Amino acid sequence: MKILDKTRLDSTAQGLLHREIRSLETLQHPNVVRLFEVVDMPSRLYLVMEYAGGGDLSNRIHVEGRMCDHFAKITFAQILAAVKYMHSLNIIHRDLKAENVLFTLSGCVKVADLGFSVRVSNRNHLLDTQCGSPPYAAPELFQDEPYLGPPVDVWAMGVLLFFMVTGTMPFRAETMGKLKRCILDGSYTIPPLVPAPCQRLIKGVLKPRPLERYVLDQMLGCEWLLPVEFPWRFGTADRDSPVLDVDNNVADEETEIRSAMDALGFTEEHRRNNTLSDSRSPVGQCTASCCTAPRCPAELTPSLWSGAWCGTPNERACGPIGDSGTPPNSAPSHEQWQIPHTLNPGSP
């Protein structure tokens, strides 16, 4: 649960918060963190969100080391599924990074923190707000020109993939100016320990020119991910449709949920009059939380995840990393490296 003191939120923070709420109310996918309810009190705002008790990707790699190839595929496939789903609804995340990739206790991925997200009218819609974390920022974000949203998310996914399979960041520098130069030049080296199919995917994604960059469908069909089954639907979900409609054929577990809600006094009329997308409706969100239990791959079990990491930080072939993917104490953290004039909630 997020508890926010409304008296301490300036206009910028309020804009980002409302943007995140709007995006989360729209999204219903097993790999996107769920917003169950918003409780708006005079001085505080309570966001009741899905619990992800397995930590975030950044912390896990810092502690456990880089991911082994098999589990990197499973994890990246889920991130890809989440982003593909968001883009199908014309929602651009714009702040994909390891700290925003969460895990449930069973290892299911949950993409979180949509404060910088924006909904565009179409995929050719140009954006002009520079935002996100610089180590994950696409080259076009440093050029002070309008940019397309989807390629920015694709680039960040390439940085994420590099981080997952090597334990370090592709673009590293001691200063913001040097980091910007590295990203604009597209200068990085993939360690030979990374399998060739994965290297080809990284190179296809981390192309400086956005129109030459892989699109999501190319990533889905790449050789490296061919052995991976995508259990998640990629299409648009209609969150306003009654999940427990009496005219539909429902699974046994949904029938049990309906019976339980009936016992609590939530009638069919209540469910129809309170949509799942209204986070301020207790009835709608009670229905949503009961009916949208996440599904994860069967192979994501705690026992198997214990072998997902290749060594400890001291044993990594690529060396230890700090918060920004650079050697410890050599660079500021992501929070200190926010791109200037990024926080402008009044514009996309």
Tab-separated table of C-alpha atoms in Angstrom, residues 2-344:
chain	number	residue	atom	x	y	z
A	2	LYS	CA	1.208	3.501	-0.834
A	3	ILE	CA	0.326	6.183	1.702
A	4	LEU	CA	0.858	9.726	0.462
A	5	ASP	CA	0.655	12.927	2.461
A	6	LYS	CA	-1.299	15.229	0.140
A	7	THR	CA	-0.099	18.327	1.996
A	8	ARG	CA	3.477	17.570	0.902
A	9	LEU	CA	2.747	16.976	-2.778
A	10	ASP	CA	3.549	19.892	-5.055
A	11	SER	CA	1.794	20.344	-8.394
A	12	THR	CA	4.431	18.298	-10.211
A	13	ALA	CA	4.139	15.331	-7.844
A	14	GLN	CA	0.348	15.511	-7.972
A	15	GLY	CA	0.427	15.437	-11.763
A	16	LEU	CA	2.671	12.360	-11.823
A	17	LEU	CA	0.529	10.614	-9.220
A	18	HIS	CA	-2.724	11.203	-11.097
A	19	ARG	CA	-1.062	10.060	-14.312
A	20	GLU	CA	0.021	6.815	-12.655
A	21	ILE	CA	-3.465	6.214	-11.254
A	22	ARG	CA	-5.074	6.774	-14.659
A	23	SER	CA	-2.686	4.331	-16.323
A	24	LEU	CA	-3.043	1.659	-13.637
A	25	GLU	CA	-6.833	1.919	-13.752
A	26	THR	CA	-6.661	1.091	-17.457
A	27	LEU	CA	-4.267	-1.851	-17.263
A	28	GLN	CA	-5.188	-5.411	-16.372
A	29	HIS	CA	-2.380	-7.826	-17.163
A	30	PRO	CA	-0.604	-10.535	-15.132
A	31	ASN	CA	2.750	-8.773	-15.620
A	32	VAL	CA	1.637	-5.253	-14.685
A	33	VAL	CA	1.221	-4.394	-11.016
A	34	ARG	CA	-2.458	-3.993	-10.141
A	35	LEU	CA	-4.097	-1.016	-8.491
A	36	PHE	CA	-6.992	-2.385	-6.457
A	37	GLU	CA	-8.386	0.699	-4.768
A	38	VAL	CA	-7.785	4.403	-4.184
A	39	VAL	CA	-8.944	5.815	-0.852
A	40	ASP	CA	-8.953	9.616	-0.997
A	41	MET	CA	-8.972	11.243	2.442
A	42	PRO	CA	-8.688	14.976	3.216
A	43	SER	CA	-4.963	14.869	4.013
A	44	ARG	CA	-3.836	11.473	2.723
A	45	LEU	CA	-4.212	9.303	-0.339
A	46	TYR	CA	-4.080	5.523	0.026
A	47	LEU	CA	-3.260	3.360	-2.997
A	48	VAL	CA	-4.051	-0.305	-2.412
A	49	MET	CA	-1.791	-2.143	-4.835
A	50	GLU	CA	-0.820	-5.692	-5.670
A	51	TYR	CA	1.885	-7.092	-3.399
A	52	ALA	CA	5.164	-8.143	-4.991
A	53	GLY	CA	7.217	-9.656	-2.191
A	54	GLY	CA	10.145	-10.901	-4.268
A	55	GLY	CA	11.972	-7.585	-4.498
A	56	ASP	CA	13.038	-5.719	-7.619
A	57	LEU	CA	15.333	-6.742	-10.455
A	58	SER	CA	18.029	-4.215	-9.574
A	59	ASN	CA	18.423	-5.390	-5.990
A	60	ARG	CA	18.318	-9.070	-6.922
A	61	ILE	CA	21.084	-8.745	-9.490
A	62	HIS	CA	23.181	-6.603	-7.158
A	63	VAL	CA	22.881	-9.316	-4.498
A	64	GLU	CA	22.765	-12.508	-6.558
A	65	GLY	CA	24.663	-11.641	-9.731
A	66	ARG	CA	23.637	-11.824	-13.372
A	67	MET	CA	20.811	-14.089	-14.501
A	68	CYS	CA	21.440	-17.429	-16.154
A	69	ASP	CA	20.284	-17.575	-19.763
A	70	HIS	CA	17.194	-19.736	-19.181
A	71	PHE	CA	15.749	-17.535	-16.451
A	72	ALA	CA	16.734	-14.346	-18.257
A	73	LYS	CA	14.500	-15.545	-21.101
A	74	ILE	CA	11.574	-16.226	-18.759
A	75	THR	CA	11.934	-12.858	-17.047
A	76	PHE	CA	12.452	-10.826	-20.208
A	77	ALA	CA	9.516	-12.550	-21.916
A	78	GLN	CA	7.244	-11.344	-19.122
A	79	ILE	CA	8.575	-7.779	-19.341
A	80	LEU	CA	8.028	-7.919	-23.092
A	81	ALA	CA	4.488	-9.216	-22.582
A	82	ALA	CA	3.699	-6.316	-20.228
A	83	VAL	CA	5.091	-3.661	-22.568
A	84	LYS	CA	3.387	-5.197	-25.596
A	85	TYR	CA	0.093	-5.037	-23.713
A	86	MET	CA	0.634	-1.426	-22.643
A	87	HIS	CA	1.487	-0.383	-26.188
A	88	SER	CA	-1.643	-2.132	-27.483
A	89	LEU	CA	-3.554	0.401	-25.364
A	90	ASN	CA	-1.308	3.240	-26.619
A	91	ILE	CA	0.252	3.624	-23.163
A	92	ILE	CA	3.994	4.358	-23.146
A	93	HIS	CA	5.789	3.585	-19.868
A	94	ARG	CA	8.820	5.901	-20.340
A	95	ASP	CA	10.583	4.807	-17.147
A	96	LEU	CA	11.412	1.146	-17.638
A	97	LYS	CA	14.361	0.247	-15.421
A	98	ALA	CA	15.456	-2.559	-13.130
A	99	GLU	CA	14.054	-0.818	-10.046
A	100	ASN	CA	10.606	-0.831	-11.677
A	101	VAL	CA	10.619	-4.550	-12.477
A	102	LEU	CA	9.232	-6.333	-9.424
A	103	PHE	CA	8.856	-10.028	-8.594
A	104	THR	CA	6.215	-11.924	-6.696
A	105	LEU	CA	7.415	-14.566	-4.256
A	106	SER	CA	6.986	-17.187	-6.990
A	107	GLY	CA	9.046	-15.170	-9.476
A	108	CYS	CA	6.263	-13.682	-11.593
A	109	VAL	CA	7.283	-10.318	-13.074
A	110	LYS	CA	5.311	-7.163	-12.276
A	111	VAL	CA	6.158	-3.970	-14.161
A	112	ALA	CA	5.500	-1.006	-11.857
A	113	ASP	CA	5.779	2.775	-11.430
A	114	LEU	CA	3.834	4.394	-14.250
A	115	GLY	CA	4.298	7.961	-13.014
A	116	PHE	CA	5.948	9.016	-16.287
A	117	SER	CA	3.572	7.014	-18.468
A	118	VAL	CA	1.504	8.717	-21.121
A	119	ARG	CA	-1.380	7.680	-23.342
A	120	VAL	CA	-0.907	8.673	-26.981
A	121	SER	CA	-3.505	8.993	-29.713
A	122	ASN	CA	-1.556	6.704	-32.061
A	123	ARG	CA	1.906	5.217	-32.458
A	124	ASN	CA	3.087	8.147	-34.575
A	125	HIS	CA	2.185	10.627	-31.842
A	126	LEU	CA	5.249	12.741	-31.008
A	127	LEU	CA	6.175	13.435	-27.380
A	128	ASP	CA	8.351	16.236	-26.064
A	129	THR	CA	8.890	15.614	-22.337
A	130	GLN	CA	12.324	14.232	-21.495
A	131	CYS	CA	11.856	11.849	-18.600
A	132	GLY	CA	13.081	8.633	-17.049
A	133	SER	CA	16.467	7.512	-15.747
A	134	PRO	CA	19.455	8.590	-17.865
A	135	PRO	CA	21.265	5.197	-17.917
A	136	TYR	CA	18.134	3.779	-19.610
A	137	ALA	CA	17.377	6.821	-21.785
A	138	ALA	CA	17.298	6.440	-25.571
A	139	PRO	CA	19.568	8.757	-27.604
A	140	GLU	CA	16.632	10.797	-28.906
A	141	LEU	CA	15.793	11.864	-25.341
A	142	PHE	CA	19.067	13.819	-25.205
A	143	GLN	CA	18.454	15.706	-28.449
A	144	ASP	CA	15.753	18.163	-27.304
A	145	GLU	CA	13.466	17.182	-30.162
A	146	PRO	CA	10.029	15.506	-30.298
A	147	TYR	CA	10.265	11.720	-30.193
A	148	LEU	CA	8.156	8.594	-30.720
A	149	GLY	CA	7.102	6.745	-27.576
A	150	PRO	CA	7.368	3.024	-28.454
A	151	PRO	CA	11.059	3.100	-29.517
A	152	VAL	CA	11.957	4.740	-26.192
A	153	ASP	CA	10.480	1.806	-24.270
A	154	VAL	CA	12.188	-0.640	-26.642
A	155	TRP	CA	15.584	0.959	-25.992
A	156	ALA	CA	15.071	0.767	-22.227
A	157	MET	CA	14.205	-2.920	-22.589
A	158	GLY	CA	17.503	-3.432	-24.399
A	159	VAL	CA	19.352	-1.852	-21.481
A	160	LEU	CA	17.381	-4.059	-19.089
A	161	LEU	CA	18.254	-7.190	-21.049
A	162	PHE	CA	21.948	-6.275	-21.113
A	163	PHE	CA	21.837	-5.725	-17.345
A	164	MET	CA	20.092	-9.046	-16.742
A	165	VAL	CA	22.522	-11.210	-18.723
A	166	THR	CA	25.787	-9.440	-17.841
A	167	GLY	CA	25.223	-7.975	-14.382
A	168	THR	CA	26.347	-4.533	-15.526
A	169	MET	CA	25.017	-1.649	-17.602
A	170	PRO	CA	25.847	-1.115	-21.286
A	171	PHE	CA	26.456	2.625	-20.893
A	172	ARG	CA	28.600	3.677	-17.939
A	173	ALA	CA	30.311	6.950	-17.136
A	174	GLU	CA	31.442	9.030	-14.187
A	175	THR	CA	29.547	12.151	-15.242
A	176	MET	CA	26.248	12.947	-16.899
A	177	GLY	CA	28.021	14.519	-19.867
A	178	LYS	CA	30.123	11.424	-20.516
A	179	LEU	CA	27.097	9.148	-20.128
A	180	LYS	CA	25.197	11.225	-22.679
A	181	ARG	CA	28.107	10.925	-25.102
A	182	CYS	CA	28.271	7.137	-24.675
A	183	ILE	CA	24.553	6.777	-25.362
A	184	LEU	CA	24.569	9.105	-28.380
A	185	ASP	CA	27.564	7.235	-29.817
A	186	GLY	CA	25.967	3.876	-29.086
A	187	SER	CA	29.279	2.677	-27.686
A	188	TYR	CA	29.021	-0.512	-25.640
A	189	THR	CA	30.608	-3.949	-25.586
A	190	ILE	CA	28.735	-7.208	-25.062
A	191	PRO	CA	30.805	-9.737	-23.077
A	192	PRO	CA	31.456	-13.024	-24.921
A	193	LEU	CA	29.670	-14.954	-22.158
A	194	VAL	CA	26.333	-13.769	-23.626
A	195	PRO	CA	24.909	-16.332	-26.122
A	196	ALA	CA	24.990	-15.240	-29.768
A	197	PRO	CA	21.164	-15.138	-30.227
A	198	CYS	CA	20.865	-12.871	-27.191
A	199	GLN	CA	23.670	-10.659	-28.501
A	200	ARG	CA	21.809	-10.247	-31.789
A	201	LEU	CA	18.664	-9.207	-29.928
A	202	ILE	CA	20.566	-6.636	-27.865
A	203	LYS	CA	22.210	-5.200	-30.981
A	204	GLY	CA	18.863	-5.011	-32.763
A	205	VAL	CA	17.289	-3.132	-29.875
A	206	LEU	CA	20.139	-0.769	-28.962
A	207	LYS	CA	20.313	0.991	-32.314
A	208	PRO	CA	20.836	4.757	-31.959
A	209	ARG	CA	18.301	5.606	-34.670
A	210	PRO	CA	14.783	4.852	-33.393
A	211	LEU	CA	13.341	3.843	-36.774
A	212	GLU	CA	16.116	1.244	-37.206
A	213	ARG	CA	15.437	-0.239	-33.787
A	214	TYR	CA	13.589	-3.546	-33.415
A	215	VAL	CA	9.863	-3.259	-32.841
A	216	LEU	CA	8.133	-5.433	-30.262
A	217	ASP	CA	6.928	-8.004	-32.797
A	218	GLN	CA	10.511	-8.534	-33.981
A	219	MET	CA	11.573	-9.059	-30.396
A	220	LEU	CA	8.775	-11.567	-29.840
A	221	GLY	CA	9.894	-13.579	-32.854
A	222	CYS	CA	13.639	-13.411	-32.268
A	223	GLU	CA	15.730	-16.580	-32.148
A	224	TRP	CA	16.694	-16.125	-28.504
A	225	LEU	CA	13.055	-16.191	-27.337
A	226	LEU	CA	11.838	-18.937	-29.677
A	227	PRO	CA	11.936	-21.643	-26.957
A	228	VAL	CA	9.828	-19.474	-24.637
A	229	GLU	CA	6.055	-19.751	-24.607
A	230	PHE	CA	4.151	-16.535	-23.998
A	231	PRO	CA	1.219	-17.469	-21.757
A	232	TRP	CA	-0.124	-13.909	-21.528
A	233	ARG	CA	-2.595	-12.371	-23.904
A	234	PHE	CA	-1.263	-9.331	-25.755
A	235	GLY	CA	-4.578	-7.861	-26.875
A	236	THR	CA	-6.598	-5.096	-25.341
A	237	ALA	CA	-8.549	-6.086	-22.247
A	238	ASP	CA	-12.035	-4.738	-21.765
A	239	ARG	CA	-11.985	-3.994	-18.054
A	240	ASP	CA	-15.512	-2.608	-18.074
A	241	SER	CA	-17.083	-5.850	-19.224
A	242	PRO	CA	-18.674	-7.828	-16.379
A	243	VAL	CA	-16.202	-10.587	-15.615
A	244	LEU	CA	-18.827	-12.546	-13.755
A	245	ASP	CA	-21.653	-12.151	-16.248
A	246	VAL	CA	-24.464	-14.621	-15.676
A	247	ASP	CA	-24.785	-15.107	-19.432
A	248	ASN	CA	-21.191	-16.246	-19.814
A	249	ASN	CA	-19.758	-19.682	-19.239
A	250	VAL	CA	-17.649	-19.169	-16.138
A	251	ALA	CA	-14.993	-21.328	-14.573
A	252	ASP	CA	-15.676	-23.140	-11.319
A	253	GLU	CA	-13.439	-20.735	-9.400
A	254	GLU	CA	-15.393	-17.743	-10.759
A	255	THR	CA	-18.639	-19.371	-9.672
A	256	GLU	CA	-17.178	-19.747	-6.184
A	257	ILE	CA	-16.120	-16.086	-6.215
A	258	ARG	CA	-19.609	-14.995	-7.225
A	259	SER	CA	-21.135	-17.060	-4.443
A	260	ALA	CA	-18.739	-15.595	-1.906
A	261	MET	CA	-19.538	-12.051	-3.028
A	262	ASP	CA	-23.258	-12.780	-2.934
A	263	ALA	CA	-22.811	-13.941	0.655
A	264	LEU	CA	-21.173	-10.594	1.450
A	265	GLY	CA	-24.151	-8.751	-0.018
A	266	PHE	CA	-22.635	-7.842	-3.412
A	267	THR	CA	-25.422	-8.604	-5.870
A	268	GLU	CA	-25.204	-8.954	-9.646
A	269	GLU	CA	-26.658	-5.444	-9.943
A	270	HIS	CA	-23.882	-4.089	-7.728
A	271	ARG	CA	-21.262	-5.696	-9.941
A	272	ARG	CA	-22.798	-4.384	-13.143
A	273	ASN	CA	-23.082	-0.831	-11.800
A	274	ASN	CA	-19.468	-0.688	-10.556
A	275	THR	CA	-16.858	-1.194	-13.265
A	276	LEU	CA	-13.508	-2.842	-12.651
A	277	SER	CA	-11.681	0.235	-13.938
A	278	ASP	CA	-13.010	2.493	-11.172
A	279	SER	CA	-10.357	2.301	-8.457
A	280	ARG	CA	-12.487	4.424	-6.138
A	281	SER	CA	-15.376	1.946	-6.201
A	282	PRO	CA	-15.084	-0.604	-3.359
A	283	VAL	CA	-17.542	-2.934	-5.106
A	284	GLY	CA	-15.735	-2.822	-8.438
A	285	GLN	CA	-12.335	-3.304	-6.889
A	286	CYS	CA	-13.495	-6.124	-4.626
A	287	THR	CA	-14.706	-7.858	-7.778
A	288	ALA	CA	-11.463	-7.082	-9.598
A	289	SER	CA	-9.226	-8.354	-6.808
A	290	CYS	CA	-11.200	-11.593	-6.598
A	291	CYS	CA	-11.445	-12.216	-10.329
A	292	THR	CA	-8.017	-11.257	-11.615
A	293	ALA	CA	-5.600	-13.511	-9.767
A	294	PRO	CA	-2.343	-13.471	-11.774
A	295	ARG	CA	-1.252	-16.505	-13.762
A	296	CYS	CA	2.436	-17.292	-13.972
A	297	PRO	CA	4.432	-19.882	-15.884
A	298	ALA	CA	4.404	-23.242	-14.130
A	299	GLU	CA	8.202	-23.299	-14.134
A	300	LEU	CA	8.385	-20.196	-11.938
A	301	THR	CA	8.629	-21.976	-8.617
A	302	PRO	CA	10.841	-20.976	-5.675
A	303	SER	CA	12.970	-24.118	-5.988
A	304	LEU	CA	13.766	-23.448	-9.631
A	305	TRP	CA	14.372	-19.750	-9.047
A	306	SER	CA	17.097	-20.642	-6.569
A	307	GLY	CA	19.271	-21.520	-9.577
A	308	ALA	CA	18.401	-18.459	-11.643
A	309	TRP	CA	21.457	-16.419	-10.715
A	310	CYS	CA	25.006	-17.033	-11.911
A	311	GLY	CA	27.200	-16.481	-8.879
A	312	THR	CA	27.513	-13.707	-6.320
A	313	PRO	CA	28.496	-10.125	-7.129
A	314	ASN	CA	32.133	-10.920	-6.324
A	315	GLU	CA	32.106	-13.836	-8.771
A	316	ARG	CA	30.635	-11.965	-11.726
A	317	ALA	CA	32.693	-11.927	-14.872
A	318	CYS	CA	31.698	-8.311	-15.470
A	319	GLY	CA	32.566	-7.052	-12.013
A	320	PRO	CA	30.507	-5.364	-9.300
A	321	ILE	CA	28.036	-2.640	-10.120
A	322	GLY	CA	26.539	0.337	-8.362
A	323	ASP	CA	23.060	1.837	-8.595
A	324	SER	CA	23.647	3.274	-12.063
A	325	GLY	CA	25.487	0.265	-13.455
A	326	THR	CA	28.932	1.729	-12.801
A	327	PRO	CA	31.575	0.663	-10.289
A	328	PRO	CA	30.517	1.567	-6.732
A	329	ASN	CA	31.084	5.167	-5.621
A	330	SER	CA	31.959	6.290	-9.149
A	331	ALA	CA	28.638	7.773	-10.215
A	332	PRO	CA	25.447	9.260	-8.806
A	333	SER	CA	22.347	7.146	-8.337
A	334	HIS	CA	19.404	7.142	-10.747
A	335	GLU	CA	17.470	9.514	-8.500
A	336	GLN	CA	20.268	12.105	-8.749
A	337	TRP	CA	20.484	11.715	-12.486
A	338	GLN	CA	16.993	12.724	-13.508
A	339	ILE	CA	17.182	14.394	-16.900
A	340	PRO	CA	16.710	18.172	-16.510
A	341	HIS	CA	13.213	19.634	-17.006
A	342	THR	CA	11.649	16.181	-17.088
A	343	LEU	CA	8.870	16.783	-14.627
A	344	ASN	CA	6.208	18.563	-16.601
